[in-house]
């Protein structure tokens, strides 16, 4: 008799605030600043629940300055 395999892991499309902040690699307070500054998107809200769309976070993150501007510079210097 074989052991049933576990169900496949599903990565959620919608992320709550703490998970959204962790997803883009910043603290929740920095994430709040970025959302208020329109660097990151506002959440979708329904029934009193705020959820960030992972695809919109990806798009906003890709738009951040980074790799091109820092060529030749030390990556660890901010």
mmCIF file of C-alpha atoms in Angstrom, residues 9-24 31 41-44 49-58:
data_model
loop_
_atom_site.group_PDB
_atom_site.id
_atom_site.type_symbol
_atom_site.label_atom_id
_atom_site.label_comp_id
_atom_site.label_asym_id
_atom_site.label_seq_id
_atom_site.Cartn_x
_atom_site.Cartn_y
_atom_site.Cartn_z
ATOM 1 C CA UNK A 9 1.631 23.657 -2.547
ATOM 2 C CA UNK A 10 -0.278 26.641 -3.804
ATOM 3 C CA UNK A 11 1.381 30.050 -3.697
ATOM 4 C CA UNK A 12 -1.353 32.567 -2.942
ATOM 5 C CA UNK A 13 -1.952 35.343 -5.453
ATOM 6 C CA UNK A 14 -3.155 37.662 -2.699
ATOM 7 C CA UNK A 15 -0.845 38.544 0.187
ATOM 8 C CA UNK A 16 -1.696 40.153 3.506
ATOM 9 C CA UNK A 17 0.406 43.146 4.619
ATOM 10 C CA UNK A 18 3.136 41.273 6.524
ATOM 11 C CA UNK A 19 3.525 38.713 3.761
ATOM 12 C CA UNK A 20 3.546 41.405 1.060
ATOM 13 C CA UNK A 21 6.309 43.284 2.897
ATOM 14 C CA UNK A 22 8.332 40.087 3.302
ATOM 15 C CA UNK A 23 7.733 39.220 -0.364
ATOM 16 C CA UNK A 24 9.456 42.410 -1.531
ATOM 17 C CA UNK A 31 6.370 48.704 3.039
ATOM 18 C CA UNK A 41 0.544 49.383 -5.121
ATOM 19 C CA UNK A 42 -2.366 49.859 -2.773
ATOM 20 C CA UNK A 43 -4.160 46.680 -1.680
ATOM 21 C CA UNK A 44 -7.422 45.322 -2.955
ATOM 22 C CA UNK A 49 -9.686 42.661 4.348
ATOM 23 C CA UNK A 50 -6.726 44.243 2.556
ATOM 24 C CA UNK A 51 -4.837 41.963 0.172
ATOM 25 C CA UNK A 52 -1.951 42.812 -2.166
ATOM 26 C CA UNK A 53 -1.866 41.244 -5.625
ATOM 27 C CA UNK A 54 1.418 39.370 -6.065
ATOM 28 C CA UNK A 55 1.555 40.234 -9.787
ATOM 29 C CA UNK A 56 1.190 43.959 -9.077
ATOM 30 C CA UNK A 57 3.930 43.689 -6.423
ATOM 31 C CA UNK A 58 6.179 42.004 -9.005
#
